[in-house]
Amino acid sequence: MKEKNVAIIDMGSNSVRLVIYYINDRGAVYKLDDLKNSIRLSSHFDVDGSINEIGRKLTIQSLKQFKQLCDSREVTSIRGVATAALRQAKNQKEILQEIHKETGITFEILSGQEEARYGYLAVRSSMDIDEAIIVDIGGGSTEISYMKSRKLINSISLPYGAVNMTEKYFKGFDVVSRQDVAPLLLEVFSQLERIPWLKNLKCPVIGLGGTARSLASIHQAKRRYSFNSIHNYKMDAYDIELIFHYLRRTPLQARKNIEGLSSGREDIIVAGVSIYKAIMEYVDIEEFYVSTQGIRDGICHEIVMKEADVSLDEDIVSMHMKRFAHYYKINVDHAEHVMQISVMLFRQLAEKGAIKYSEKEARLLAIAAYLHDIGRSINVYHTHNHTFYLLSNVNLPGLTHKERLLVALVASFKKPHILRERIQQFNDIVNEDDEFMIRQLGFILLIARALDRTASKQVEEIQVLQEETGLVIVCHVNRKRIIETDLAAELVKKSKKFFGMEISLRPIKKLKKLLR
Amino acid sequence: MKEKNVAIIDMGSNSVRLVIYYINDRGAVYKLDDLKNSIRLSSHFDVDGSINEIGRKLTIQSLKQFKQLCDSREVTSIRGVATAALRQAKNQKEILQEIHKETGITFEILSGQEEARYGYLAVRSSMDIDEAIIVDIGGGSTEISYMKSRKLINSISLPYGAVNMTEKYFKGFDVVSRQDVAPLLLEVFSQLERIPWLKNLKCPVIGLGGTARSLASIHQAKRRYSFNSIHNYKMDAYDIELIFHYLRRTPLQARKNIEGLSSGREDIIVAGVSIYKAIMEYVDIEEFYVSTQGIRDGICHEIVMKEADVSLDEDIVSMHMKRFAHYYKINVDHAEHVMQISVMLFRQLAEKGAIKYSEKEARLLAIAAYLHDIGRSINVYHTHNHTFYLLSNVNLPGLTHKERLLVALVASFKKPHILRERIQQFNDIVNEDDEFMIRQLGFILLIARALDRTASKQVEEIQVLQEETGLVIVCHVNRKRIIETDLAAELVKKSKKFFGMEISLRPIKKLKKLLR
C-alpha cells in the first residue's frame, strides 16, 4: 500500500495555515496536525499595493516554522496555495520567489474561481446535500458558488473579506452601530445584484471559513447545545441576525470573553458576520449550515482522488464510514457481516409485525452495525462506552447531528438504563420516541453481533418464521452448538421487553434445510 | 519485531474463560478479546468424585467454541490451565485426554501453589504495593498469599470457593440468615487458624476474582462512585460487612437486579462474600483493594517476561505508561522530551518561589506530560478531550484512582473553565485544593508542550532567572524566531493568572550562552 503524509499550506489575508494529512491509495485520509498563524497579511500592504517588509518577514518566519513541523512529521510533499492577499499584491512575484528561496516551498496563486471550486469540493465530499449556495468568507475575499445535483454550476469571487472590510469600515471601532454597518451592506448588496444566477434560488446556504465556524460556536454556546460538533450544524438566517447584533454591540475588549469566538478574531468578526448577514438577506433563504471543511480539505480531496487506487464512493456516508473503519482499525469483514445480518433481521421482523420498518431506520441500523466495534480501538473492556464516545465526539461527515447521535446510541446499545442515561445528556436533540426506536434497533444489533461473535461468519442466513408458539428466528449453521446461536438465543429471551412479544431462536443444520 | 496473539484458557469450578492477548518482544501486551462460559463444573460431579457426562459435554462444547474464536483471531498458541475442579476430579486424566482429542488444546492442572503464584504475579505487575495479603476466591478454591517487598513469601490454597460452599451450605436458599452462615464461617476460621504465617500481619488485603470484582461494583453503584474503574478500588472491611448482609437478606430473584452484581453470580455471591468476610475478620485488617487482574494476567505476564527482548521495568507505573504509549501510538521521543521540560520547569519555578514543589506532584506532572498526546490516537481535533477520556476511562495500572484522575486532568488541561467542568463530575475524588494544583501543573505542561510544538527538540535547555522585572524563562535555541518560543511566550503572558506573578520568556541563541 502506498501511503504518505502531505501538507497543504494556505496563505490567506487573515492567516497562514498548515494542515498535514495522512493519505493512502485505498482512499484513506486523516489529519495529523494543524497549525495556524494569524499574520493579517492584508493589513501589511504599502500604499502602492505591495506587501510591505513586515508582512514579508512575518510570512517567511511562519513558513519556516511550518517547514520545521513538516520535516518532523515526515511530510513528503507540500502544496502551497495563496488566495486574495497575494492575488491583490503588486509584488506577488517577488514575494513568492523569496518564499521559495528561503523555505523551498512553491506557492501557487489560486484564482477566485479555483478557490470557489475547492470550497465546493470540500462540501461535496463532506455533506450529503444535493443543492446549495456555498459561501466562503475569508480575510480578503468571499467566494459564492452554486451547486446543483452535487455539481458546481456557477461561482464568483468578491473582493470582500473579514479583514479588508474591517479596515475599510470599522477600523478602530469599539462597538459598531447600525449606521456604521449600512454602507458595508449597501456595497455588498450592489455587488450581489450583479450576479444573475444568484437570483431566486431556493436551497440551503452553506457557510465555510473562520467566520462561519465562529458563528456556529457562538450559537452553540448560547443555547448550551449538547452535541460536540460544528460540521453540518444547522442554523437559520434569524440566528445570524441575532448574533450579528450581539457581536456589534459588544465592545472590542469584551468580545474576547464571548464563548465560541475564536481568539484573535474579535476585531474582524463583525465585518465577517456583516457579509453573511448581507448575503442571507439578499438571497432571502432561511436554512444555513456550517461546514468545517474548507479549501484545504477540498485540495486534499482532489489529491486523494488522483492518487487512490480505488474508486471512491459517490455515496459520501459510505465513503466516510469506510475511512472511519480504516482509521480505527476495525475488522471490516465482521463489520459488513453484522451489518447484513442486522438489516436482514430488521426487515424480516418487520414483515412479521414485530417492529415497524422504515428505510431511514434501516439505514441508521446499517451504519451503526458497521461501526459498532470501533470502540475496540480504545479498549476491549467497556467497548460500548468507547464506541459511544467516538461516534458522538468525532465527526462522521455526511450525517446530520441527530443522525450521528442516533447511530452512536444504536451502535453502543447495551442495556436500556445505560441508553437512558446517555440520552438524558442530549435531550435537545433526541426525544422519547427516538428512545423507543433506538432500543429496538439496538437490540437487533446485539442479536446480530452475537450471531457473529467469533467473527467467522458461522451464520450466513436467517429466516424469521411465524409458528404457533410465536415468532422463531431460524439460523442456518454448520454445527448445531455454536457459541453464536447460544449467545443469541439467550438474548432473544428478552424479546418481550423490546418487541412486546416472545420470540425464540432455533439453529438448524444446513443439511436439514436442503432436505426440506 | 516479533509479535503474536496468545490465548489463555482457564478452566475453573465456576466458569471456563478465554482471554486473547496481543504481545510483542518489546514487552507490549494488551487484551484483544475475552469470552466466558459459566459452566459450573463443580456442580457436575458424580458421587464418586468424577466429572459427569453433562460436565464433560458442556466443557468440550465451550472449548470448541473458544477454539473457533482463537482461530478467527489468529491465535498462534493456546495455554490451557485448570484449577480446583480438575484438581479434585477423579477422572481428570480421561477428561484432559478427551479435551485434547476433541479440540487439540492441552490443559495443565495447576496446583494450589501455582495458582497462588499466578495471582501474585498479576498483582505484582499491576499494583504499586509492597506488602499485601492476596486473596483469590474462585469457584472451588481460595488462594491466600503473602507478598513482602514485592516478593512472594508464602501461599496456601484452601478448598473453599463460591460454588462448592454454596452447594454445601446454602443450596436452594432464597435468603440466608445469620445462623445459616455461622457454620461456613467456623469452617473457614478453623482452617485459617492453621496457617502460621497469616497471624499478626499488618498490610492491606487484595482481593482477586469474580467475587471481589462484584464486591467493588456493588459498592461503587451504591455510593454512585464517579470514576469508571474497578482495578485498585479501595474499600474497607466494614464495606464488605455491609454488602454481605445486604446480599444475604436479598431474595435470590431480587439479587438479579442488584446493580454491579454480574449476571449468573446471584446464587453463589453470598458464599463468596462469606469467605471474604471470614478472612477479613480473621486477619483483622481494614484496608481492602480489588484487583481486576487475575491468574490469566499473571500467566500472560510470565509469557511476556520470557519472550520480551527488553528488560521490563520493575517500576510498574513506567512499564504501564510505556505500554499505553505503544498502544495509542504516541511519538515517544516527543513525549519524553515534553516530560523532561515540564519537570525542569516545575523544579526551577519552584526554586524561584513561583510554585510549591513536591516530589509527588513532580511525578504526576511527569506521567501527565508523557501521556498528554494519547488523545491524538482518536483525533487531532479536540485532542485534550480525547486525552481526558482515555486517561479517565482506560485502566493505567499502578496508580490509585485519584492519581489517575489527577494525571488525566493535568494531561488534558487547556483552560480553567474546562477543568472546572471536568472536576465537577468527580467531586467525590478531587477537591478545590487539587484544582488549584492541577491548574498550575497543567499550565506548566502547556508551556512545555509549546516548547516542543514541532516535536523536534528545538529547546533542550531552559533556565528560570530572577531579574529586576520578575522571573524570566530563558530558552536556549539555535535560531531566534522559532515557533516553539513564540507560542510559549504567548502562553507565559498568562502567568499571573496561574502563579500570581508576571513571568516572561526569552529565547537566546546557544552561541550567546557559550560566550557568557
Short mmCIF file of C-alpha atoms in Angstrom, two decimals, chain A residues 17 19 31-37 58 61-62 64-66 68-69 72-73 224 228 259 327-329 331 373 376-382 385-387 389-390 393-395 417 421 453-456 458 479 481-484 486-487, chain B residues 17 19 31-37 58 61-62 64-66 68-69 72-73 224 228 259 327-329 331 373 376-382 385-387 389-390 393-395 417 421 453-456 458 479 481-484 486-487:
data_model
loop_
_atom_site.label_atom_id
_atom_site.label_comp_id
_atom_site.label_asym_id
_atom_site.label_seq_id
_atom_site.Cartn_x
_atom_site.Cartn_y
_atom_site.Cartn_z
CA ARG A 17 -2.38 27.85 7.85
CA VAL A 19 -2.59 21.14 7.67
CA LYS A 31 -5.46 14.93 9.62
CA LEU A 32 -2.25 14.54 11.55
CA ASP A 33 -1.58 18.12 12.51
CA ASP A 34 -2.82 21.62 12.06
CA LEU A 35 -1.08 24.92 12.77
CA LYS A 36 -2.07 28.48 12.07
CA ASN A 37 -0.55 31.91 12.38
CA LEU A 58 6.18 37.54 9.19
CA GLN A 61 9.12 33.34 9.52
CA SER A 62 5.86 31.42 9.75
CA LYS A 64 10.00 28.37 8.09
CA GLN A 65 8.29 27.24 11.25
CA PHE A 66 5.72 25.30 9.26
CA GLN A 68 10.06 22.53 10.55
CA LEU A 69 6.81 20.86 11.60
CA SER A 72 9.37 16.49 11.91
CA ARG A 73 6.13 14.88 10.69
CA ARG A 224 -25.86 25.23 25.53
CA ASN A 228 -19.84 18.32 20.35
CA GLU A 259 -17.68 31.83 24.37
CA TYR A 327 -8.66 4.75 10.97
CA TYR A 328 -9.95 2.84 13.98
CA LYS A 329 -8.75 -0.45 12.53
CA ASN A 331 -12.37 -5.91 11.25
CA ASP A 373 -16.86 -2.19 17.05
CA ARG A 376 -12.32 -1.69 20.46
CA SER A 377 -9.56 0.59 19.20
CA ILE A 378 -9.63 2.20 22.64
CA ASN A 379 -10.03 -0.88 24.78
CA VAL A 380 -11.61 -4.30 24.68
CA TYR A 381 -13.36 -3.64 28.00
CA HIS A 382 -16.34 -1.29 28.14
CA ASN A 385 -18.74 3.21 26.12
CA HIS A 386 -15.81 3.82 23.81
CA THR A 387 -17.90 3.29 20.70
CA TYR A 389 -17.66 8.26 22.86
CA LEU A 390 -16.04 8.03 19.44
CA ASN A 393 -17.24 13.07 19.53
CA VAL A 394 -15.53 12.52 16.21
CA ASN A 395 -17.06 13.93 13.06
CA HIS A 417 -30.86 2.08 31.60
CA GLU A 421 -28.51 7.93 30.91
CA ARG A 453 -19.38 -13.40 17.97
CA THR A 454 -16.32 -15.19 16.67
CA ALA A 455 -16.11 -13.01 13.57
CA SER A 456 -16.12 -16.07 11.35
CA GLN A 458 -20.91 -19.04 11.06
CA ARG A 479 -22.69 -27.31 13.57
CA ARG A 481 -23.99 -25.94 19.13
CA ILE A 482 -22.00 -22.94 18.18
CA ILE A 483 -21.43 -20.07 20.55
CA GLU A 484 -23.12 -17.65 18.15
CA ASP A 486 -26.13 -19.97 22.12
CA LEU A 487 -25.47 -16.31 22.86
CA ARG B 17 -12.76 -18.41 30.42
CA VAL B 19 -8.64 -14.32 27.08
CA LYS B 31 -6.21 -7.82 25.54
CA LEU B 32 -7.89 -8.43 22.21
CA ASP B 33 -10.83 -10.49 23.33
CA ASP B 34 -12.40 -12.14 26.31
CA LEU B 35 -15.11 -14.79 26.48
CA LYS B 36 -16.54 -16.75 29.34
CA ASN B 37 -18.97 -19.56 29.88
CA LEU B 58 -20.52 -28.68 28.38
CA GLN B 61 -18.65 -27.68 23.69
CA SER B 62 -17.33 -24.47 25.22
CA LYS B 64 -14.68 -25.92 20.73
CA GLN B 65 -16.36 -22.55 20.61
CA PHE B 66 -13.32 -20.91 22.19
CA GLN B 68 -13.23 -21.10 16.90
CA LEU B 69 -12.70 -17.61 18.32
CA SER B 72 -10.67 -16.29 13.87
CA ARG B 73 -8.38 -14.04 15.92
CA ARG B 224 -22.65 6.42 42.92
CA ASN B 228 -15.13 4.32 35.86
CA GLU B 259 -26.58 -3.05 40.22
CA TYR B 327 -0.92 1.00 22.29
CA TYR B 328 -2.05 4.52 21.47
CA LYS B 329 0.92 5.05 19.17
CA ASN B 331 5.57 9.80 19.49
CA ASP B 373 -0.75 13.28 23.47
CA ARG B 376 -4.30 12.14 19.16
CA SER B 377 -4.93 8.46 18.50
CA ILE B 378 -8.62 9.34 18.48
CA ASN B 379 -8.48 12.59 16.56
CA VAL B 380 -6.22 15.55 16.03
CA TYR B 381 -9.07 17.94 16.87
CA HIS B 382 -10.22 18.34 20.46
CA ASN B 385 -10.97 15.94 25.34
CA HIS B 386 -9.84 12.61 23.96
CA THR B 387 -6.77 12.51 26.21
CA TYR B 389 -11.46 10.50 28.08
CA LEU B 390 -8.78 7.86 27.58
CA ASN B 393 -11.67 5.54 31.21
CA VAL B 394 -8.90 3.10 30.48
CA ASN B 395 -7.04 1.46 33.33
CA HIS B 417 -13.29 26.68 32.92
CA GLU B 421 -16.45 21.38 34.34
CA ARG B 453 5.41 22.08 19.26
CA THR B 454 7.17 20.67 16.22
CA ALA B 455 8.34 17.56 18.08
CA SER B 456 11.91 18.24 17.07
CA GLN B 458 14.44 22.74 19.40
CA ARG B 479 17.50 30.11 15.74
CA ARG B 481 12.40 33.04 15.95
CA ILE B 482 11.16 29.53 16.23
CA ILE B 483 7.51 28.70 16.64
CA GLU B 484 8.20 26.95 19.95
CA ASP B 486 6.73 32.24 20.03
CA LEU B 487 3.91 30.02 21.24
#
